[in-house]
JSON list of C-alpha atoms in Angstrom, two decimals:
[
{"chain": "A", "resi": 1, "resn": "ILE", "atom": "CA", "xyz": [-9.44, -15.40, -5.54]},
{"chain": "A", "resi": 2, "resn": "ASP", "atom": "CA", "xyz": [-12.43, -17.72, -5.24]},
{"chain": "A", "resi": 3, "resn": "ALA", "atom": "CA", "xyz": [-14.76, -15.11, -6.78]},
{"chain": "A", "resi": 4, "resn": "CYS", "atom": "CA", "xyz": [-12.43, -14.61, -9.76]},
{"chain": "A", "resi": 5, "resn": "ARG", "atom": "CA", "xyz": [-11.98, -18.33, -10.31]},
{"chain": "A", "resi": 6, "resn": "ALA", "atom": "CA", "xyz": [-15.74, -18.90, -10.05]},
{"chain": "A", "resi": 7, "resn": "VAL", "atom": "CA", "xyz": [-16.26, -16.76, -13.16]},
{"chain": "A", "resi": 8, "resn": "GLY", "atom": "CA", "xyz": [-13.31, -18.20, -15.07]},
{"chain": "A", "resi": 9, "resn": "ILE", "atom": "CA", "xyz": [-10.62, -15.62, -14.25]},
{"chain": "A", "resi": 10, "resn": "PRO", "atom": "CA", "xyz": [-7.31, -17.23, -13.24]},
{"chain": "A", "resi": 11, "resn": "ALA", "atom": "CA", "xyz": [-6.22, -15.78, -9.89]},
{"chain": "A", "resi": 12, "resn": "ARG", "atom": "CA", "xyz": [-3.54, -16.43, -7.29]},
{"chain": "A", "resi": 13, "resn": "LEU", "atom": "CA", "xyz": [-2.46, -15.26, -3.83]},
{"chain": "A", "resi": 14, "resn": "ILE", "atom": "CA", "xyz": [0.52, -12.91, -3.52]},
{"chain": "A", "resi": 15, "resn": "SER", "atom": "CA", "xyz": [2.25, -12.10, -0.25]},
{"chain": "A", "resi": 16, "resn": "VAL", "atom": "CA", "xyz": [5.14, -10.12, 1.17]},
{"chain": "A", "resi": 17, "resn": "PRO", "atom": "CA", "xyz": [6.25, -11.33, 4.62]},
{"chain": "A", "resi": 18, "resn": "MET", "atom": "CA", "xyz": [7.47, -7.83, 5.55]},
{"chain": "A", "resi": 19, "resn": "TRP", "atom": "CA", "xyz": [7.41, -4.43, 3.81]},
{"chain": "A", "resi": 20, "resn": "TYR", "atom": "CA", "xyz": [10.85, -2.87, 3.23]},
{"chain": "A", "resi": 21, "resn": "ASP", "atom": "CA", "xyz": [10.24, -0.36, 6.07]},
{"chain": "A", "resi": 22, "resn": "ASN", "atom": "CA", "xyz": [9.30, -3.14, 8.55]},
{"chain": "A", "resi": 23, "resn": "SER", "atom": "CA", "xyz": [5.75, -1.77, 8.92]},
{"chain": "A", "resi": 24, "resn": "GLY", "atom": "CA", "xyz": [4.06, -5.15, 8.52]},
{"chain": "A", "resi": 25, "resn": "ASN", "atom": "CA", "xyz": [3.14, -7.74, 5.93]},
{"chain": "A", "resi": 26, "resn": "HIS", "atom": "CA", "xyz": [0.45, -7.85, 3.27]},
{"chain": "A", "resi": 27, "resn": "SER", "atom": "CA", "xyz": [-1.30, -10.27, 0.91]},
{"chain": "A", "resi": 28, "resn": "TRP", "atom": "CA", "xyz": [-3.21, -9.48, -2.27]},
{"chain": "A", "resi": 29, "resn": "VAL", "atom": "CA", "xyz": [-4.52, -11.02, -5.48]},
{"chain": "A", "resi": 30, "resn": "GLU", "atom": "CA", "xyz": [-3.13, -11.26, -8.98]},
{"chain": "A", "resi": 31, "resn": "ILE", "atom": "CA", "xyz": [-5.32, -12.10, -11.96]},
{"chain": "A", "resi": 32, "resn": "TRP", "atom": "CA", "xyz": [-4.32, -13.30, -15.42]},
{"chain": "A", "resi": 33, "resn": "ASP", "atom": "CA", "xyz": [-5.19, -11.05, -18.37]},
{"chain": "A", "resi": 34, "resn": "ASN", "atom": "CA", "xyz": [-2.49, -11.52, -21.00]},
{"chain": "A", "resi": 35, "resn": "GLY", "atom": "CA", "xyz": [-0.03, -11.52, -18.10]},
{"chain": "A", "resi": 36, "resn": "TRP", "atom": "CA", "xyz": [-0.30, -11.30, -14.32]},
{"chain": "A", "resi": 37, "resn": "HIS", "atom": "CA", "xyz": [-1.78, -8.08, -12.90]},
{"chain": "A", "resi": 38, "resn": "PHE", "atom": "CA", "xyz": [-2.36, -7.13, -9.27]},
{"chain": "A", "resi": 39, "resn": "ILE", "atom": "CA", "xyz": [-5.58, -5.86, -7.77]},
{"chain": "A", "resi": 40, "resn": "GLY", "atom": "CA", "xyz": [-6.50, -4.48, -4.37]},
{"chain": "A", "resi": 41, "resn": "ALA", "atom": "CA", "xyz": [-9.43, -5.36, -2.18]},
{"chain": "A", "resi": 42, "resn": "GLY", "atom": "CA", "xyz": [-11.50, -2.22, -2.64]},
{"chain": "A", "resi": 43, "resn": "GLU", "atom": "CA", "xyz": [-9.68, 0.32, -4.79]},
{"chain": "A", "resi": 44, "resn": "PRO", "atom": "CA", "xyz": [-11.63, 1.47, -7.83]},
{"chain": "A", "resi": 45, "resn": "GLY", "atom": "CA", "xyz": [-9.69, 1.90, -11.04]},
{"chain": "A", "resi": 46, "resn": "ALA", "atom": "CA", "xyz": [-7.44, 0.01, -13.36]},
{"chain": "A", "resi": 47, "resn": "LEU", "atom": "CA", "xyz": [-5.33, -3.08, -12.79]},
{"chain": "A", "resi": 48, "resn": "ASP", "atom": "CA", "xyz": [-1.91, -2.51, -11.21]},
{"chain": "A", "resi": 49, "resn": "GLU", "atom": "CA", "xyz": [-3.10, 0.61, -9.35]},
{"chain": "A", "resi": 50, "resn": "THR", "atom": "CA", "xyz": [-3.38, 0.13, -5.59]},
{"chain": "A", "resi": 51, "resn": "TRP", "atom": "CA", "xyz": [-2.33, 1.79, -2.37]},
{"chain": "A", "resi": 52, "resn": "PHE", "atom": "CA", "xyz": [0.59, -0.62, -1.98]},
{"chain": "A", "resi": 53, "resn": "GLU", "atom": "CA", "xyz": [2.28, -0.42, -5.41]},
{"chain": "A", "resi": 54, "resn": "GLU", "atom": "CA", "xyz": [4.91, 2.09, -4.23]},
{"chain": "A", "resi": 55, "resn": "ARG", "atom": "CA", "xyz": [5.74, -0.06, -1.21]},
{"chain": "A", "resi": 56, "resn": "ALA", "atom": "CA", "xyz": [5.96, -3.18, -3.34]},
{"chain": "A", "resi": 57, "resn": "SER", "atom": "CA", "xyz": [8.42, -1.40, -5.65]},
{"chain": "A", "resi": 58, "resn": "HIS", "atom": "CA", "xyz": [10.95, -1.47, -2.77]},
{"chain": "A", "resi": 59, "resn": "ALA", "atom": "CA", "xyz": [10.85, -5.27, -2.47]},
{"chain": "A", "resi": 60, "resn": "ASN", "atom": "CA", "xyz": [14.31, -6.70, -1.95]},
{"chain": "A", "resi": 61, "resn": "LYS", "atom": "CA", "xyz": [15.57, -10.16, -2.90]},
{"chain": "A", "resi": 62, "resn": "SER", "atom": "CA", "xyz": [18.52, -9.99, -0.52]},
{"chain": "A", "resi": 63, "resn": "ASP", "atom": "CA", "xyz": [16.37, -11.15, 2.43]},
{"chain": "A", "resi": 64, "resn": "TRP", "atom": "CA", "xyz": [13.54, -13.73, 2.21]},
{"chain": "A", "resi": 65, "resn": "LYS", "atom": "CA", "xyz": [11.18, -11.63, 4.32]},
{"chain": "A", "resi": 66, "resn": "TYR", "atom": "CA", "xyz": [11.33, -8.64, 1.92]},
{"chain": "A", "resi": 67, "resn": "ARG", "atom": "CA", "xyz": [10.62, -10.74, -1.19]},
{"chain": "A", "resi": 68, "resn": "ILE", "atom": "CA", "xyz": [7.23, -11.04, -2.88]},
{"chain": "A", "resi": 69, "resn": "TYR", "atom": "CA", "xyz": [5.83, -14.53, -3.43]},
{"chain": "A", "resi": 70, "resn": "ALA", "atom": "CA", "xyz": [3.04, -15.97, -5.57]},
{"chain": "A", "resi": 71, "resn": "VAL", "atom": "CA", "xyz": [1.42, -19.25, -4.52]},
{"chain": "A", "resi": 72, "resn": "SER", "atom": "CA", "xyz": [1.98, -22.06, -7.01]},
{"chain": "A", "resi": 73, "resn": "TYR", "atom": "CA", "xyz": [0.39, -25.49, -7.41]},
{"chain": "A", "resi": 74, "resn": "LYS", "atom": "CA", "xyz": [3.61, -26.58, -9.08]},
{"chain": "A", "resi": 75, "resn": "ARG", "atom": "CA", "xyz": [6.25, -28.01, -6.74]},
{"chain": "A", "resi": 76, "resn": "THR", "atom": "CA", "xyz": [8.78, -25.26, -7.38]},
{"chain": "A", "resi": 77, "resn": "GLY", "atom": "CA", "xyz": [11.24, -26.07, -4.61]},
{"chain": "A", "resi": 78, "resn": "LEU", "atom": "CA", "xyz": [10.47, -22.70, -3.02]},
{"chain": "A", "resi": 79, "resn": "LYS", "atom": "CA", "xyz": [8.10, -22.77, -0.06]},
{"chain": "A", "resi": 80, "resn": "PHE", "atom": "CA", "xyz": [5.40, -20.12, 0.31]},
{"chain": "A", "resi": 81, "resn": "PRO", "atom": "CA", "xyz": [5.97, -18.34, 3.64]},
{"chain": "A", "resi": 82, "resn": "ASP", "atom": "CA", "xyz": [2.74, -18.89, 5.53]},
{"chain": "A", "resi": 83, "resn": "LEU", "atom": "CA", "xyz": [3.14, -16.41, 8.37]},
{"chain": "A", "resi": 84, "resn": "PHE", "atom": "CA", "xyz": [-0.11, -17.41, 10.08]},
{"chain": "A", "resi": 85, "resn": "ASP", "atom": "CA", "xyz": [0.85, -21.07, 10.35]},
{"chain": "A", "resi": 86, "resn": "PRO", "atom": "CA", "xyz": [4.62, -21.65, 9.99]},
{"chain": "A", "resi": 87, "resn": "THR", "atom": "CA", "xyz": [4.08, -25.42, 10.21]},
{"chain": "A", "resi": 88, "resn": "VAL", "atom": "CA", "xyz": [2.45, -25.43, 6.76]},
{"chain": "A", "resi": 89, "resn": "ASP", "atom": "CA", "xyz": [4.96, -26.97, 4.35]},
{"chain": "A", "resi": 90, "resn": "TYR", "atom": "CA", "xyz": [2.77, -27.93, 1.39]},
{"chain": "A", "resi": 91, "resn": "LEU", "atom": "CA", "xyz": [2.42, -24.49, -0.21]},
{"chain": "A", "resi": 92, "resn": "TYR", "atom": "CA", "xyz": [4.87, -23.74, -3.00]},
{"chain": "A", "resi": 93, "resn": "ALA", "atom": "CA", "xyz": [5.79, -20.36, -4.43]},
{"chain": "A", "resi": 94, "resn": "VAL", "atom": "CA", "xyz": [7.24, -18.41, -7.31]},
{"chain": "A", "resi": 95, "resn": "ASP", "atom": "CA", "xyz": [9.42, -15.41, -6.44]},
{"chain": "A", "resi": 96, "resn": "VAL", "atom": "CA", "xyz": [7.87, -12.41, -8.26]},
{"chain": "A", "resi": 97, "resn": "THR", "atom": "CA", "xyz": [9.97, -9.74, -6.52]},
{"chain": "A", "resi": 98, "resn": "ASP", "atom": "CA", "xyz": [11.68, -8.51, -9.70]},
{"chain": "A", "resi": 99, "resn": "ARG", "atom": "CA", "xyz": [8.39, -7.67, -11.41]},
{"chain": "A", "resi": 100, "resn": "TYR", "atom": "CA", "xyz": [7.19, -5.54, -8.51]},
{"chain": "A", "resi": 101, "resn": "ALA", "atom": "CA", "xyz": [10.59, -3.94, -7.86]},
{"chain": "A", "resi": 102, "resn": "ALA", "atom": "CA", "xyz": [10.69, -2.90, -11.53]},
{"chain": "A", "resi": 103, "resn": "GLN", "atom": "CA", "xyz": [7.59, -0.70, -11.13]},
{"chain": "A", "resi": 104, "resn": "THR", "atom": "CA", "xyz": [8.39, 2.94, -11.96]},
{"chain": "A", "resi": 105, "resn": "VAL", "atom": "CA", "xyz": [8.68, 5.08, -8.86]},
{"chain": "A", "resi": 106, "resn": "GLU", "atom": "CA", "xyz": [9.34, 8.79, -8.52]},
{"chain": "A", "resi": 107, "resn": "THR", "atom": "CA", "xyz": [12.75, 8.68, -6.84]},
{"chain": "A", "resi": 108, "resn": "GLN", "atom": "CA", "xyz": [12.87, 12.16, -5.30]},
{"chain": "A", "resi": 109, "resn": "ALA", "atom": "CA", "xyz": [9.27, 12.30, -4.15]},
{"chain": "A", "resi": 110, "resn": "VAL", "atom": "CA", "xyz": [8.36, 11.86, -0.50]},
{"chain": "A", "resi": 111, "resn": "GLU", "atom": "CA", "xyz": [5.32, 9.79, 0.46]},
{"chain": "A", "resi": 112, "resn": "LEU", "atom": "CA", "xyz": [3.13, 12.03, 2.61]},
{"chain": "A", "resi": 113, "resn": "ARG", "atom": "CA", "xyz": [0.82, 9.63, 4.44]},
{"chain": "A", "resi": 114, "resn": "VAL", "atom": "CA", "xyz": [-2.25, 11.22, 5.98]},
{"chain": "A", "resi": 115, "resn": "ASN", "atom": "CA", "xyz": [-3.92, 9.62, 8.99]},
{"chain": "A", "resi": 116, "resn": "VAL", "atom": "CA", "xyz": [-7.13, 11.28, 10.24]},
{"chain": "A", "resi": 117, "resn": "VAL", "atom": "CA", "xyz": [-8.35, 10.12, 13.65]},
{"chain": "A", "resi": 118, "resn": "ASP", "atom": "CA", "xyz": [-11.27, 10.95, 15.92]},
{"chain": "A", "resi": 119, "resn": "ALA", "atom": "CA", "xyz": [-9.90, 12.99, 18.85]},
{"chain": "A", "resi": 120, "resn": "LYS", "atom": "CA", "xyz": [-12.05, 11.16, 21.43]},
{"chain": "A", "resi": 121, "resn": "SER", "atom": "CA", "xyz": [-11.84, 7.53, 20.33]},
{"chain": "A", "resi": 122, "resn": "GLY", "atom": "CA", "xyz": [-8.55, 7.55, 18.41]},
{"chain": "A", "resi": 123, "resn": "ALA", "atom": "CA", "xyz": [-10.28, 5.58, 15.62]},
{"chain": "A", "resi": 124, "resn": "ARG", "atom": "CA", "xyz": [-9.33, 6.31, 12.02]},
{"chain": "A", "resi": 125, "resn": "VAL", "atom": "CA", "xyz": [-12.03, 8.14, 10.07]},
{"chain": "A", "resi": 126, "resn": "SER", "atom": "CA", "xyz": [-12.64, 8.56, 6.35]},
{"chain": "A", "resi": 127, "resn": "LEU", "atom": "CA", "xyz": [-12.97, 12.22, 5.36]},
{"chain": "A", "resi": 128, "resn": "PRO", "atom": "CA", "xyz": [-12.28, 14.25, 2.19]},
{"chain": "A", "resi": 129, "resn": "VAL", "atom": "CA", "xyz": [-8.74, 15.69, 2.19]},
{"chain": "A", "resi": 130, "resn": "GLN", "atom": "CA", "xyz": [-7.33, 18.29, -0.19]},
{"chain": "A", "resi": 131, "resn": "LEU", "atom": "CA", "xyz": [-3.62, 19.06, -0.61]},
{"chain": "A", "resi": 132, "resn": "PHE", "atom": "CA", "xyz": [-2.58, 22.63, -1.42]},
{"chain": "A", "resi": 133, "resn": "GLN", "atom": "CA", "xyz": [0.74, 24.30, -2.13]},
{"chain": "A", "resi": 134, "resn": "GLY", "atom": "CA", "xyz": [0.18, 27.98, -1.58]},
{"chain": "A", "resi": 135, "resn": "GLN", "atom": "CA", "xyz": [-3.22, 28.79, -3.08]},
{"chain": "A", "resi": 136, "resn": "LYS", "atom": "CA", "xyz": [-2.97, 26.01, -5.67]},
{"chain": "A", "resi": 137, "resn": "LYS", "atom": "CA", "xyz": [-4.83, 22.74, -5.05]},
{"chain": "A", "resi": 138, "resn": "ILE", "atom": "CA", "xyz": [-2.47, 19.89, -5.98]},
{"chain": "A", "resi": 139, "resn": "THR", "atom": "CA", "xyz": [-4.69, 16.86, -5.44]},
{"chain": "A", "resi": 140, "resn": "GLU", "atom": "CA", "xyz": [-7.33, 15.33, -3.20]},
{"chain": "A", "resi": 141, "resn": "GLY", "atom": "CA", "xyz": [-8.50, 12.03, -1.76]},
{"chain": "A", "resi": 142, "resn": "ARG", "atom": "CA", "xyz": [-10.15, 10.39, 1.26]},
{"chain": "A", "resi": 143, "resn": "SER", "atom": "CA", "xyz": [-8.44, 9.40, 4.47]},
{"chain": "A", "resi": 144, "resn": "ARG", "atom": "CA", "xyz": [-8.75, 5.75, 5.44]},
{"chain": "A", "resi": 145, "resn": "SER", "atom": "CA", "xyz": [-11.08, 4.41, 8.12]},
{"chain": "A", "resi": 146, "resn": "GLU", "atom": "CA", "xyz": [-10.82, 1.47, 10.51]},
{"chain": "A", "resi": 147, "resn": "ARG", "atom": "CA", "xyz": [-12.20, -0.73, 7.69]},
{"chain": "A", "resi": 148, "resn": "ASN", "atom": "CA", "xyz": [-8.94, -0.36, 5.73]},
{"chain": "A", "resi": 149, "resn": "ASP", "atom": "CA", "xyz": [-5.69, -2.24, 6.16]},
{"chain": "A", "resi": 150, "resn": "MET", "atom": "CA", "xyz": [-3.60, -0.82, 9.03]},
{"chain": "A", "resi": 151, "resn": "ASN", "atom": "CA", "xyz": [-0.84, 0.08, 6.56]},
{"chain": "A", "resi": 152, "resn": "ASP", "atom": "CA", "xyz": [-3.19, 1.77, 4.10]},
{"chain": "A", "resi": 153, "resn": "TYR", "atom": "CA", "xyz": [-3.01, 5.57, 4.32]},
{"chain": "A", "resi": 154, "resn": "LEU", "atom": "CA", "xyz": [-4.14, 8.31, 1.99]},
{"chain": "A", "resi": 155, "resn": "THR", "atom": "CA", "xyz": [-0.79, 8.99, 0.33]},
{"chain": "A", "resi": 156, "resn": "PHE", "atom": "CA", "xyz": [0.36, 11.99, -1.67]},
{"chain": "A", "resi": 157, "resn": "LYS", "atom": "CA", "xyz": [3.65, 12.29, -3.58]},
{"chain": "A", "resi": 158, "resn": "VAL", "atom": "CA", "xyz": [5.27, 15.56, -2.50]},
{"chain": "A", "resi": 159, "resn": "GLN", "atom": "CA", "xyz": [8.66, 17.23, -2.81]},
{"chain": "A", "resi": 160, "resn": "PRO", "atom": "CA", "xyz": [11.15, 17.41, 0.10]},
{"chain": "A", "resi": 161, "resn": "GLY", "atom": "CA", "xyz": [11.72, 20.78, 1.75]},
{"chain": "A", "resi": 162, "resn": "GLN", "atom": "CA", "xyz": [8.37, 22.20, 0.61]},
{"chain": "A", "resi": 163, "resn": "ILE", "atom": "CA", "xyz": [5.43, 23.38, 2.73]},
{"chain": "A", "resi": 164, "resn": "TYR", "atom": "CA", "xyz": [1.96, 22.03, 1.95]},
{"chain": "A", "resi": 165, "resn": "LEU", "atom": "CA", "xyz": [-1.48, 22.61, 3.41]},
{"chain": "A", "resi": 166, "resn": "LEU", "atom": "CA", "xyz": [-3.86, 19.79, 4.24]},
{"chain": "A", "resi": 167, "resn": "SER", "atom": "CA", "xyz": [-7.54, 20.81, 4.22]},
{"chain": "A", "resi": 168, "resn": "ILE", "atom": "CA", "xyz": [-9.83, 18.21, 5.80]},
{"chain": "A", "resi": 169, "resn": "LYS", "atom": "CA", "xyz": [-13.59, 18.54, 5.36]},
{"chain": "A", "resi": 170, "resn": "THR", "atom": "CA", "xyz": [-15.27, 17.66, 8.65]},
{"chain": "A", "resi": 171, "resn": "PRO", "atom": "CA", "xyz": [-18.98, 17.81, 9.57]},
{"chain": "A", "resi": 172, "resn": "ASP", "atom": "CA", "xyz": [-18.17, 21.07, 11.43]},
{"chain": "A", "resi": 173, "resn": "GLY", "atom": "CA", "xyz": [-16.25, 22.71, 8.57]},
{"chain": "A", "resi": 174, "resn": "ASN", "atom": "CA", "xyz": [-12.71, 22.59, 7.18]},
{"chain": "A", "resi": 175, "resn": "LEU", "atom": "CA", "xyz": [-9.73, 21.80, 9.38]},
{"chain": "A", "resi": 176, "resn": "GLU", "atom": "CA", "xyz": [-6.38, 22.94, 7.99]},
{"chain": "A", "resi": 177, "resn": "GLN", "atom": "CA", "xyz": [-2.87, 21.83, 8.89]},
{"chain": "A", "resi": 178, "resn": "ARG", "atom": "CA", "xyz": [0.42, 22.99, 7.42]},
{"chain": "A", "resi": 179, "resn": "VAL", "atom": "CA", "xyz": [3.08, 20.35, 6.84]},
{"chain": "A", "resi": 180, "resn": "LYS", "atom": "CA", "xyz": [6.78, 20.91, 6.14]},
{"chain": "A", "resi": 181, "resn": "ILE", "atom": "CA", "xyz": [8.12, 17.97, 4.16]},
{"chain": "A", "resi": 182, "resn": "SER", "atom": "CA", "xyz": [11.29, 16.32, 5.42]},
{"chain": "A", "resi": 183, "resn": "ASP", "atom": "CA", "xyz": [13.89, 14.59, 3.27]},
{"chain": "A", "resi": 184, "resn": "GLN", "atom": "CA", "xyz": [12.77, 11.15, 4.48]},
{"chain": "A", "resi": 185, "resn": "LYS", "atom": "CA", "xyz": [11.14, 8.82, 1.93]},
{"chain": "A", "resi": 186, "resn": "ILE", "atom": "CA", "xyz": [8.00, 8.56, 4.08]},
{"chain": "A", "resi": 187, "resn": "GLN", "atom": "CA", "xyz": [6.37, 11.17, 6.30]},
{"chain": "A", "resi": 188, "resn": "LEU", "atom": "CA", "xyz": [3.28, 10.28, 8.33]},
{"chain": "A", "resi": 189, "resn": "VAL", "atom": "CA", "xyz": [1.00, 13.08, 9.52]},
{"chain": "A", "resi": 190, "resn": "THR", "atom": "CA", "xyz": [-1.79, 12.34, 11.98]},
{"chain": "A", "resi": 191, "resn": "VAL", "atom": "CA", "xyz": [-4.60, 14.90, 12.24]},
{"chain": "A", "resi": 192, "resn": "GLU", "atom": "CA", "xyz": [-7.15, 14.75, 15.06]},
{"chain": "A", "resi": 193, "resn": "VAL", "atom": "CA", "xyz": [-10.71, 15.85, 14.31]},
{"chain": "A", "resi": 194, "resn": "GLN", "atom": "CA", "xyz": [-13.49, 16.57, 16.79]}
]
């Protein structure tokens, strides 16, 4: 936020006290460019494309902790939920839940979250991962390391009931793991590498 403001880009803090699946909270930045747009901390690419956009699309106004808030200098009557210091009562907020919940989401797709960990230390490691269905490569990406947010996983959109193959490029060669996709919205697969 400070870096953006230093070069004349309006920016503000956004926060969700708790993701819809109760997996934790998150804060990020919005910048103004003919409207508010969100950015991540390290994702390359366009505005409004981050690892958390699918999660944010499930924001829910029915409970304060599942709403998404933007900090405001204006005294809006709505307090910004400062989870690190609940005694703070001077931060105001604008509820921006509707804008995030309106993001287009593939409704039948399952989020396949891939977690690659070192077998000895248990630490998350960043390695190239390819996703196959049969012999056809569907997509690819990199698993997340300890430097990433705890809730940030390499995520693929897959179809329920299907079988996919994860191919992970390690220093010792490729490690493959078959995954049958459940009908749950989210499926986490942890793969240990030597």
